[in-house]
Short mmCIF file of C-alpha atoms in Angstrom, two decimals:
data_model
loop_
_atom_site.label_atom_id
_atom_site.label_comp_id
_atom_site.label_asym_id
_atom_site.label_seq_id
_atom_site.Cartn_x
_atom_site.Cartn_y
_atom_site.Cartn_z
CA MET A 30 29.61 31.06 -78.98
CA SER A 31 31.48 31.59 -75.73
CA LEU A 32 28.64 33.78 -74.51
CA GLY A 33 26.14 31.03 -75.24
CA ALA A 34 28.30 28.53 -73.34
CA GLY A 35 28.47 30.98 -70.49
CA ASP A 36 24.71 31.24 -70.51
CA HIS A 37 24.47 27.46 -70.46
CA ARG A 38 26.73 27.27 -67.43
CA ALA A 39 24.73 29.99 -65.67
CA GLU A 40 21.59 27.95 -66.10
CA ARG A 41 23.17 24.74 -64.77
CA VAL A 42 24.96 26.14 -61.71
CA PRO A 43 21.86 26.46 -59.41
CA GLN A 44 20.75 22.88 -60.10
CA ALA A 45 23.24 21.12 -57.81
CA PRO A 46 22.47 23.27 -54.72
CA GLN A 47 18.75 22.80 -55.41
CA GLN A 48 19.17 19.02 -55.33
CA ILE A 49 21.10 19.16 -52.04
CA GLN A 50 18.43 21.38 -50.54
CA ASN A 51 15.71 18.87 -51.42
CA LEU A 52 17.62 16.02 -49.78
CA SER A 53 18.33 18.01 -46.64
CA SER A 54 14.69 19.03 -46.32
CA LEU A 55 13.60 15.51 -45.35
CA PRO A 56 11.72 15.64 -42.03
CA PRO A 57 13.08 13.94 -38.88
CA ILE A 58 10.91 10.85 -39.37
CA GLU A 59 12.18 7.62 -37.84
CA ARG A 60 13.36 5.36 -40.66
CA LEU A 61 11.30 2.27 -41.43
CA SER A 62 13.05 -0.64 -39.72
CA GLY A 63 10.35 -3.32 -39.81
CA ARG A 64 6.84 -4.27 -38.78
CA GLU A 65 7.29 -2.87 -35.29
CA ASN A 66 7.34 0.76 -36.49
CA TRP A 67 5.49 0.34 -39.81
CA PRO A 68 2.13 1.79 -38.59
CA THR A 69 3.65 5.00 -37.21
CA TRP A 70 6.10 5.35 -40.11
CA LYS A 71 3.32 4.86 -42.64
CA PHE A 72 1.17 7.56 -41.04
CA ALA A 73 4.06 10.02 -40.77
CA VAL A 74 5.25 9.55 -44.37
CA GLU A 75 1.72 9.77 -45.77
CA THR A 76 1.22 13.06 -43.92
CA TYR A 77 4.58 14.37 -45.12
CA LEU A 78 3.86 13.52 -48.77
CA GLU A 79 0.44 15.17 -48.52
CA LEU A 80 2.16 18.29 -47.21
CA GLU A 81 4.53 18.18 -50.20
CA GLU A 82 1.55 17.59 -52.56
CA LEU A 83 3.08 14.28 -53.66
CA TRP A 84 0.66 11.77 -52.15
CA LYS A 85 -1.49 11.56 -55.30
CA ALA A 86 1.59 10.22 -57.09
CA VAL A 87 1.56 7.31 -54.61
CA LYS A 88 -2.19 6.78 -54.26
CA PRO A 89 -3.92 8.46 -57.22
CA ILE A 90 -7.66 9.00 -56.88
CA PRO A 91 -9.61 7.12 -59.60
CA ASP A 92 -11.76 9.10 -62.00
CA ALA A 93 -15.53 8.72 -62.15
CA ASP A 94 -15.19 5.91 -64.69
CA GLY A 95 -12.75 4.02 -62.46
CA THR A 96 -9.60 4.76 -64.46
CA LEU A 97 -6.54 6.20 -62.79
CA PRO A 98 -5.47 9.68 -63.88
CA ALA A 99 -2.08 10.37 -65.38
CA VAL A 100 0.57 11.10 -62.77
CA ASP A 101 3.06 13.91 -63.14
CA GLU A 102 6.35 12.14 -63.87
CA ARG A 103 8.41 14.69 -61.94
CA LYS A 104 6.23 14.34 -58.84
CA CYS A 105 6.39 10.57 -59.15
CA ARG A 106 10.21 10.61 -59.14
CA ARG A 107 10.32 12.97 -56.16
CA ALA A 108 7.83 10.89 -54.14
CA ARG A 109 9.74 7.67 -54.92
CA ALA A 110 13.04 9.22 -53.85
CA LYS A 111 11.67 10.64 -50.61
CA ILE A 112 10.05 7.34 -49.60
CA ILE A 113 13.24 5.35 -50.28
CA LEU A 114 15.41 7.83 -48.37
CA LEU A 115 13.15 7.37 -45.34
CA LEU A 116 13.83 3.63 -45.24
CA ASP A 117 16.43 1.87 -43.16
CA PRO A 118 19.09 0.64 -45.65
CA ILE A 119 18.29 -2.96 -44.71
CA ASN A 120 14.89 -2.52 -46.38
CA TYR A 121 16.22 -1.25 -49.74
CA VAL A 122 16.02 -4.82 -51.01
CA HIS A 123 12.22 -4.63 -51.02
CA VAL A 124 12.01 -1.64 -53.36
CA LYS A 125 15.16 -1.60 -55.49
CA ASP A 126 13.28 -2.88 -58.55
CA ALA A 127 10.29 -0.54 -58.17
CA LYS A 128 10.20 2.12 -60.87
CA THR A 129 7.39 4.36 -59.57
CA ALA A 130 6.33 5.74 -56.21
CA ARG A 131 3.16 3.69 -56.41
CA GLU A 132 5.15 0.47 -56.90
CA VAL A 133 7.46 1.34 -53.99
CA TRP A 134 4.50 1.85 -51.66
CA ALA A 135 2.78 -1.35 -52.83
CA LYS A 136 5.93 -3.41 -52.18
CA LEU A 137 6.31 -1.92 -48.70
CA GLU A 138 2.67 -2.70 -47.88
CA ALA A 139 3.15 -6.28 -49.09
CA ALA A 140 6.25 -6.67 -46.92
CA PHE A 141 5.14 -5.00 -43.68
CA GLU A 142 1.34 -4.64 -43.65
CA ASP A 143 0.26 -7.42 -41.33
CA THR A 144 -3.48 -7.52 -40.74
CA GLY A 145 -3.67 -11.22 -39.96
CA LEU A 146 -5.18 -12.83 -36.89
CA SER A 147 -1.79 -13.54 -35.29
CA ARG A 148 -0.85 -9.86 -35.47
CA ARG A 149 -4.15 -8.80 -33.89
CA VAL A 150 -3.81 -11.36 -31.11
CA ALA A 151 -0.23 -10.27 -30.35
CA LEU A 152 -1.21 -6.59 -30.13
CA LEU A 153 -4.30 -7.33 -28.06
CA ARG A 154 -2.27 -9.46 -25.64
CA LYS A 155 0.28 -6.66 -25.31
CA LEU A 156 -2.49 -4.12 -24.66
CA ILE A 157 -4.09 -6.22 -21.93
CA THR A 158 -0.88 -7.23 -20.14
CA THR A 159 0.88 -3.85 -20.08
CA LYS A 160 1.30 -2.69 -16.47
CA LEU A 161 2.65 0.52 -14.96
CA SER A 162 5.00 -1.48 -12.72
CA ALA A 163 6.74 -2.92 -15.80
CA CYS A 164 7.00 0.41 -17.65
CA GLY A 165 8.86 2.28 -14.90
CA ASN A 166 7.01 5.61 -15.17
CA VAL A 167 3.61 6.99 -16.08
CA ASP A 168 4.74 8.67 -19.32
CA THR A 169 6.10 5.40 -20.76
CA TYR A 170 3.04 3.49 -19.56
CA VAL A 171 0.54 5.88 -21.18
CA THR A 172 2.54 5.97 -24.43
CA GLU A 173 2.70 2.15 -24.54
CA ILE A 174 -1.07 1.75 -24.12
CA ILE A 175 -2.03 4.51 -26.57
CA SER A 176 0.45 3.41 -29.28
CA THR A 177 -0.61 -0.26 -29.01
CA ALA A 178 -4.28 0.73 -29.34
CA HIS A 179 -3.36 2.83 -32.39
CA ASN A 180 -1.54 -0.16 -33.94
CA LEU A 181 -4.62 -2.32 -33.35
CA ARG A 182 -6.76 0.18 -35.21
CA GLY A 183 -4.17 0.16 -37.98
CA VAL A 184 -4.73 -3.56 -38.58
CA GLY A 185 -8.50 -3.17 -38.69
CA PHE A 186 -9.35 -4.00 -35.05
CA GLU A 187 -11.46 -1.12 -33.77
CA ILE A 188 -11.07 -0.44 -30.05
CA SER A 189 -13.23 2.21 -28.36
CA GLU A 190 -12.01 5.10 -26.23
CA GLU A 191 -13.90 3.65 -23.27
CA TRP A 192 -11.88 0.43 -23.57
CA ILE A 193 -8.62 2.40 -23.71
CA GLY A 194 -9.56 4.37 -20.59
CA SER A 195 -10.53 1.20 -18.73
CA LEU A 196 -7.29 -0.55 -19.70
CA LEU A 197 -5.25 2.47 -18.57
CA LEU A 198 -6.85 2.12 -15.13
CA ALA A 199 -6.61 -1.68 -15.09
CA GLY A 200 -2.81 -1.60 -15.38
CA LEU A 201 -2.30 0.65 -12.35
CA PRO A 202 -0.98 -0.73 -9.02
CA GLU A 203 -2.90 -0.68 -5.72
CA GLU A 204 -1.47 2.75 -4.82
CA TYR A 205 -3.82 4.28 -7.41
CA LYS A 206 -6.99 2.67 -6.07
CA PRO A 207 -8.15 5.86 -4.22
CA MET A 208 -7.81 7.81 -7.47
CA ILE A 209 -9.92 5.23 -9.32
CA VAL A 210 -12.60 5.40 -6.61
CA ALA A 211 -12.57 9.20 -6.79
CA LEU A 212 -12.98 9.08 -10.58
CA GLU A 213 -15.91 6.69 -10.23
CA ASN A 214 -17.67 8.95 -7.72
CA SER A 215 -16.98 12.14 -9.69
CA GLY A 216 -18.86 11.04 -12.79
CA THR A 217 -15.87 11.75 -15.04
CA PRO A 218 -16.24 9.81 -18.32
CA ILE A 219 -13.85 6.85 -18.43
CA ILE A 220 -12.36 7.42 -21.88
CA GLY A 221 -8.79 7.19 -23.08
CA ASP A 222 -8.14 10.92 -23.45
CA SER A 223 -9.49 11.93 -20.02
CA ILE A 224 -7.71 9.10 -18.17
CA LYS A 225 -4.45 9.85 -19.97
CA THR A 226 -4.72 13.51 -18.96
CA LYS A 227 -5.57 12.54 -15.38
CA LEU A 228 -2.54 10.25 -15.03
CA LEU A 229 -0.15 12.84 -16.46
CA GLN A 230 -1.64 15.49 -14.16
CA GLU A 231 -1.11 13.11 -11.26
CA VAL A 232 2.63 13.10 -11.96
CA GLN A 233 2.73 16.88 -12.38
CA PHE A 234 0.86 17.62 -9.15
CA SER A 235 2.98 15.10 -7.29
CA SER A 236 6.20 16.78 -8.43
CA ASP A 237 4.83 20.21 -7.50
CA LYS A 238 3.71 18.89 -4.08
CA THR A 239 0.19 20.16 -4.62
CA ALA A 240 -2.52 18.66 -2.42
CA PHE A 241 -4.85 16.28 -4.18
CA VAL A 242 -8.12 15.04 -2.74
CA GLY A 243 -8.75 11.42 -3.57
CA ARG A 244 -5.15 10.38 -4.15
CA LYS A 245 -2.76 8.33 -2.09
CA PRO A 246 0.82 9.60 -2.09
CA PHE A 247 3.32 7.93 -4.40
CA PRO A 248 5.48 5.25 -2.77
CA ALA A 249 8.95 6.29 -1.74
CA LYS A 250 11.49 6.23 -4.55
CA PRO A 251 14.25 3.61 -4.32
CA LYS A 252 17.76 4.67 -3.45
CA GLN A 253 19.91 5.86 -6.32
CA GLY A 254 21.58 2.98 -8.11
CA VAL A 255 19.28 0.37 -6.54
CA PRO A 256 16.13 0.07 -8.68
CA GLU A 257 13.06 -1.08 -6.77
CA THR A 258 11.37 -4.04 -8.45
CA ARG A 259 8.66 -6.39 -7.34
CA SER A 260 11.11 -9.28 -6.93
CA VAL A 261 13.47 -7.14 -4.83
CA ALA A 262 10.60 -5.95 -2.62
CA GLN A 263 9.47 -9.52 -2.06
CA SER A 264 13.00 -10.58 -1.14
CA LYS A 265 12.97 -8.08 1.73
CA GLY A 266 10.16 -9.95 3.43
CA PRO A 267 6.73 -8.65 4.50
CA LYS A 268 6.02 -4.93 4.61
CA CYS A 269 4.77 -3.32 7.82
CA LYS A 270 1.58 -1.27 7.43
CA ARG A 271 2.54 0.98 10.34
CA CYS A 272 6.07 2.18 9.49
CA TYR A 273 6.04 0.99 5.83
CA LYS A 274 9.37 -0.82 6.24
CA TYR A 275 10.19 -4.35 5.13
CA GLY A 276 11.20 -7.30 7.27
CA HIS A 277 8.38 -7.45 9.81
CA ILE A 278 4.59 -7.25 10.13
CA THR A 279 2.50 -4.67 11.97
CA ARG A 280 2.13 -6.50 15.28
CA GLU A 281 5.93 -6.87 15.50
CA CYS A 282 6.60 -3.19 14.72
CA GLN A 283 8.66 -1.27 17.28
CA VAL A 284 7.03 2.05 16.31
CA ARG A 285 4.21 2.61 18.77
CA SER A 286 1.24 4.92 18.47
CA GLU A 287 1.44 8.12 20.46
CA THR A 288 -2.33 8.03 21.01
CA LYS A 289 -3.99 5.60 23.38
CA LYS A 290 -5.84 2.77 21.68
CA GLY A 291 -9.04 3.73 23.53
CA SER A 292 -8.98 7.25 22.09
CA ALA A 293 -8.34 6.03 18.58
CA PHE A 294 -11.17 3.48 18.84
CA CYS A 295 -13.61 6.02 20.20
CA THR A 296 -12.65 8.48 17.50
CA VAL A 297 -13.64 5.99 14.84
CA LEU A 298 -17.01 5.41 16.51
CA ASN A 299 -17.56 9.12 16.84
CA THR A 300 -16.65 10.14 13.29
CA THR A 301 -17.54 7.39 10.88
CA GLY A 302 -20.65 8.26 8.88
CA CYS A 303 -20.89 11.88 10.07
CA HIS A 304 -21.44 14.54 7.42
CA SER A 305 -22.46 17.51 9.58
CA ASN A 306 -20.53 20.72 10.15
CA ASP A 307 -18.69 19.25 13.13
CA GLY A 308 -18.59 15.59 12.00
CA TRP A 309 -15.54 13.92 10.49
CA VAL A 310 -14.91 11.16 8.00
CA PHE A 311 -11.78 9.14 7.35
CA ASP A 312 -10.51 9.56 3.77
CA SER A 313 -8.03 6.95 2.55
CA GLY A 314 -7.23 9.00 -0.53
CA ALA A 315 -6.85 12.55 0.86
CA SER A 316 -3.30 13.85 1.05
CA ASP A 317 -4.03 16.22 4.00
CA HIS A 318 -6.59 16.88 6.73
CA PHE A 319 -9.36 19.24 5.56
CA THR A 320 -12.19 21.07 7.35
CA MET A 321 -15.13 23.11 6.12
CA ASN A 322 -15.59 24.81 9.51
CA ARG A 323 -13.08 27.55 10.38
CA SER A 324 -14.34 27.79 13.97
CA MET A 325 -12.93 24.31 14.63
CA LEU A 326 -9.35 25.59 14.20
CA VAL A 327 -7.75 26.33 17.58
CA ASP A 328 -4.98 28.50 16.15
CA PRO A 329 -6.07 29.54 12.65
CA ARG A 330 -3.31 30.97 10.47
CA PRO A 331 -3.64 32.45 6.97
CA ALA A 332 -2.66 30.00 4.22
CA SER A 333 -2.81 29.78 0.46
CA GLY A 334 -2.74 27.09 -2.19
CA VAL A 335 -5.20 24.96 -4.09
CA VAL A 336 -6.55 21.43 -3.83
CA MET A 337 -7.37 19.46 -6.95
CA VAL A 338 -10.46 17.28 -6.81
CA ALA A 339 -11.45 14.28 -8.90
CA ASP A 340 -13.55 16.23 -11.43
CA LYS A 341 -10.47 18.36 -12.32
CA GLY A 342 -11.80 21.33 -10.36
CA VAL A 343 -9.78 23.21 -7.74
CA MET A 344 -10.63 24.55 -4.30
CA GLU A 345 -8.68 27.29 -2.53
CA ILE A 346 -7.15 26.85 0.92
CA ALA A 347 -8.04 29.80 3.16
CA ALA A 348 -6.34 28.93 6.45
CA THR A 349 -4.61 26.19 8.44
CA GLY A 350 -4.41 25.25 12.10
CA THR A 351 -4.97 22.61 14.76
CA VAL A 352 -8.23 20.84 15.56
CA LYS A 353 -9.02 19.08 18.85
CA LEU A 354 -11.12 15.95 18.64
CA PHE A 355 -13.12 14.99 21.76
CA PRO A 356 -14.16 11.31 21.77
CA LYS A 357 -17.73 11.28 23.06
CA CYS A 358 -17.63 7.67 24.13
CA CYS A 359 -14.42 8.12 26.18
CA PRO A 360 -14.77 11.50 27.92
CA GLU A 361 -12.09 10.55 30.46
CA ASN A 362 -9.42 10.50 27.73
CA PRO A 363 -7.62 13.71 26.72
CA PRO A 364 -8.56 15.35 23.42
CA ILE A 365 -6.67 14.33 20.30
CA ASP A 366 -4.74 17.12 18.57
CA VAL A 367 -4.85 17.02 14.78
CA HIS A 368 -2.24 19.38 13.34
CA ASN A 369 -1.93 21.06 9.95
CA VAL A 370 -5.64 20.94 9.14
CA LYS A 371 -6.45 22.92 5.97
CA PHE A 372 -9.60 25.08 6.01
CA ILE A 373 -11.50 25.07 2.70
CA PRO A 374 -14.93 26.77 2.84
CA THR A 375 -16.24 24.85 -0.19
CA MET A 376 -15.51 21.38 1.21
CA SER A 377 -18.55 19.11 1.55
CA ASN A 378 -17.30 17.49 4.78
CA ASN A 379 -14.46 17.38 7.29
CA SER A 380 -11.87 14.79 6.25
CA LEU A 381 -9.12 13.06 8.22
CA SER A 382 -6.31 11.85 5.97
CA VAL A 383 -5.45 8.21 6.64
CA SER A 384 -2.04 8.64 5.01
CA GLN A 385 -1.16 11.58 7.32
CA ILE A 386 -2.25 9.59 10.37
CA GLY A 387 -0.04 6.70 9.25
CA ARG A 388 2.97 8.98 8.82
CA ARG A 389 2.70 9.98 12.49
CA GLY A 390 3.00 6.35 13.56
CA HIS A 391 -0.68 5.62 14.16
CA VAL A 392 -2.71 2.74 12.77
CA VAL A 393 -6.13 3.02 11.14
#
């Protein structure tokens, strides 16, 4: 008799650790707090229960005659327990009387599934009004747009990838206008996935200080401890387009151009619209000066690196040096030295970077 009791104890001992193991195996899913995270929670829990082969206990598939098949009672209890343990305690009140996993899920859908017109309008308004300037950084901005679009689809409002891509571009500030123009000219499809990738690459290439054709540089970061907001910028007064400082306009700026106005004017007349081997064009989006003609470099030096273009391709930098521009309409003026010009054999034209010219104190 004692042996039998011992056997009985031996069979019962592993059960407690097994129960603890099941509870501790719950995935790190954010607990359901309310309607704001219901769509993502619902998707995550459904996927988790499918992985555990418990989803059919929640949503059984009807037979051919329309009747529901019998559900394994053990799987039903496990599915019910896992769903409840993934709720915020404040939401236990919705499911405390539910006896099966199917009843628990039905009560949660009744409480949090909002597919009404007001919900759609609220999500659509959020999607349209989300701006990068309000999100603080590109990662948060992209996540906000994509998640809101996903929530709209969850309430039955289908939104196309082309709309998502267009809205991602619509919420960008003026600093990104050259990038948008470059995308338009490159023929890249304006869809959510490609625009999301492009924006995240923009941040990566900016942090790595890699040259990017068709992109204006990011604005200077605010000083530590003093966040730069639109209202703060406006309180500083107008912003000078020559030195990029606040408090005065361009004609009042004390920073003067090192090049004579006549030379600068003649250079514009000489270069605008030229696409030959020795012609130049002004590029408001290029981060550096680029040439396709190595013979134009006065002091060519070996260089390396890559330039990313709008169609996600890359071009290799072969050399760098100085180029002298000779204004044809003002031969009496001295030549204009353009420093740090990158030589790329595969370039389609010679480009003068407007942003680089502005950094040297000149006005275009």
